[in-house]
Short mmCIF file of C-alpha atoms in Angstrom, two decimals:
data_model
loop_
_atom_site.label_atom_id
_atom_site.label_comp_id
_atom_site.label_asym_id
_atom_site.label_seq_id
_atom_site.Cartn_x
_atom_site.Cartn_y
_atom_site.Cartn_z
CA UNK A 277 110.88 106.57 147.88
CA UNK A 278 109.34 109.84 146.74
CA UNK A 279 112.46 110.68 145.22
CA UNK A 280 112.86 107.90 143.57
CA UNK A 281 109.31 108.04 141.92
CA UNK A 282 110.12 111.44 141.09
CA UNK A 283 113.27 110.01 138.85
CA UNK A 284 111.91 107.74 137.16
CA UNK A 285 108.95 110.12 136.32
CA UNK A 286 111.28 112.48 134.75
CA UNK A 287 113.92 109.88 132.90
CA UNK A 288 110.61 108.56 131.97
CA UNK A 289 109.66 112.23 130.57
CA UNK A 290 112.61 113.39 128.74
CA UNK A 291 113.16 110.01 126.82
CA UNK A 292 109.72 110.46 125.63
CA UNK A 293 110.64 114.15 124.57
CA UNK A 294 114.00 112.21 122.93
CA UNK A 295 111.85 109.80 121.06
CA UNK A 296 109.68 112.30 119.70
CA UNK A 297 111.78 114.64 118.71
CA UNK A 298 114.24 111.95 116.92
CA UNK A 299 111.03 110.65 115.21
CA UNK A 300 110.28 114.06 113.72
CA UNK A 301 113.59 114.22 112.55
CA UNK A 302 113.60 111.21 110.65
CA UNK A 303 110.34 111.58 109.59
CA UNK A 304 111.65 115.19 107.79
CA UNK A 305 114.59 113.69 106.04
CA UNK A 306 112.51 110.16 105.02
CA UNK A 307 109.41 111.56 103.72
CA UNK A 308 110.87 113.39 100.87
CA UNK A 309 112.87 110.22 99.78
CA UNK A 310 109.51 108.07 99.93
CA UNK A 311 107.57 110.46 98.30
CA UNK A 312 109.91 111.75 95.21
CA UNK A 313 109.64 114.86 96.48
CA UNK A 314 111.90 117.37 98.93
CA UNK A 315 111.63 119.59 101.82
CA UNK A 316 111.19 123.11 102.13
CA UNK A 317 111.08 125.53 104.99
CA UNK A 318 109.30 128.72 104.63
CA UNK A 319 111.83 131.86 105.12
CA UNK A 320 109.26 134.66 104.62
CA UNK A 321 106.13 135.81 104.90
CA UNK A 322 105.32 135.54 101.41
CA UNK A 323 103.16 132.18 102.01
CA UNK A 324 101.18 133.58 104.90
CA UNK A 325 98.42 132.90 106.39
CA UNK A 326 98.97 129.48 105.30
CA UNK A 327 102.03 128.32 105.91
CA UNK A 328 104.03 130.64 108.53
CA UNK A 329 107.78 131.85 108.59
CA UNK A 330 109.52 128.58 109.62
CA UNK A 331 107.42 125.99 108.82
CA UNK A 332 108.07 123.08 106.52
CA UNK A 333 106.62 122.38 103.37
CA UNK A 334 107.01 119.23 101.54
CA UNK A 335 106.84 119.27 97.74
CA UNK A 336 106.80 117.21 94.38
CA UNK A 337 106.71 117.16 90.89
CA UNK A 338 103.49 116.56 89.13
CA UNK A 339 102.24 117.10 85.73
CA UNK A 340 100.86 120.26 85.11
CA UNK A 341 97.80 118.34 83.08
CA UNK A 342 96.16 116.76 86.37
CA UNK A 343 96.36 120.15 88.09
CA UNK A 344 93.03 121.85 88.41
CA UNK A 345 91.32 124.54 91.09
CA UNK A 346 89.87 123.44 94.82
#
């Protein structure tokens, strides 16, 4: 019975883990499309401290008019 429990537990577990990590990766390739914009993933340091080697940043183009600083 234990055993059993244990199972299920686990299946239980790693399906979550599948969801999840499916869900991320359709959330990376859909956001882009809904947004107008693409994904980028940081391959050097040259963006730290804020964004670290290997993370994902998601851009779009904007006109340079509405841009201003803060």
């Amino acid at each position: 019975m234990l055993l059993h429990t244990l199972r299920r537990v686990v299946a239980w577990a790693l399906g979550l883990v599948l969801v999840a990590g499916t869900a991320a990766a359709l959330a990376v390739a859909v956001f882009p499309l809904v947004t107008g914009g693409s994904a980028l993933a940081v391959l050097s340091g040259s963006m730290s401290p804020g964004l670290p080697v290997g993370a994902m940043a998601f851009v779009r183009t904007v006109d340079p008019a509405t841009v201003r600083a803060g």
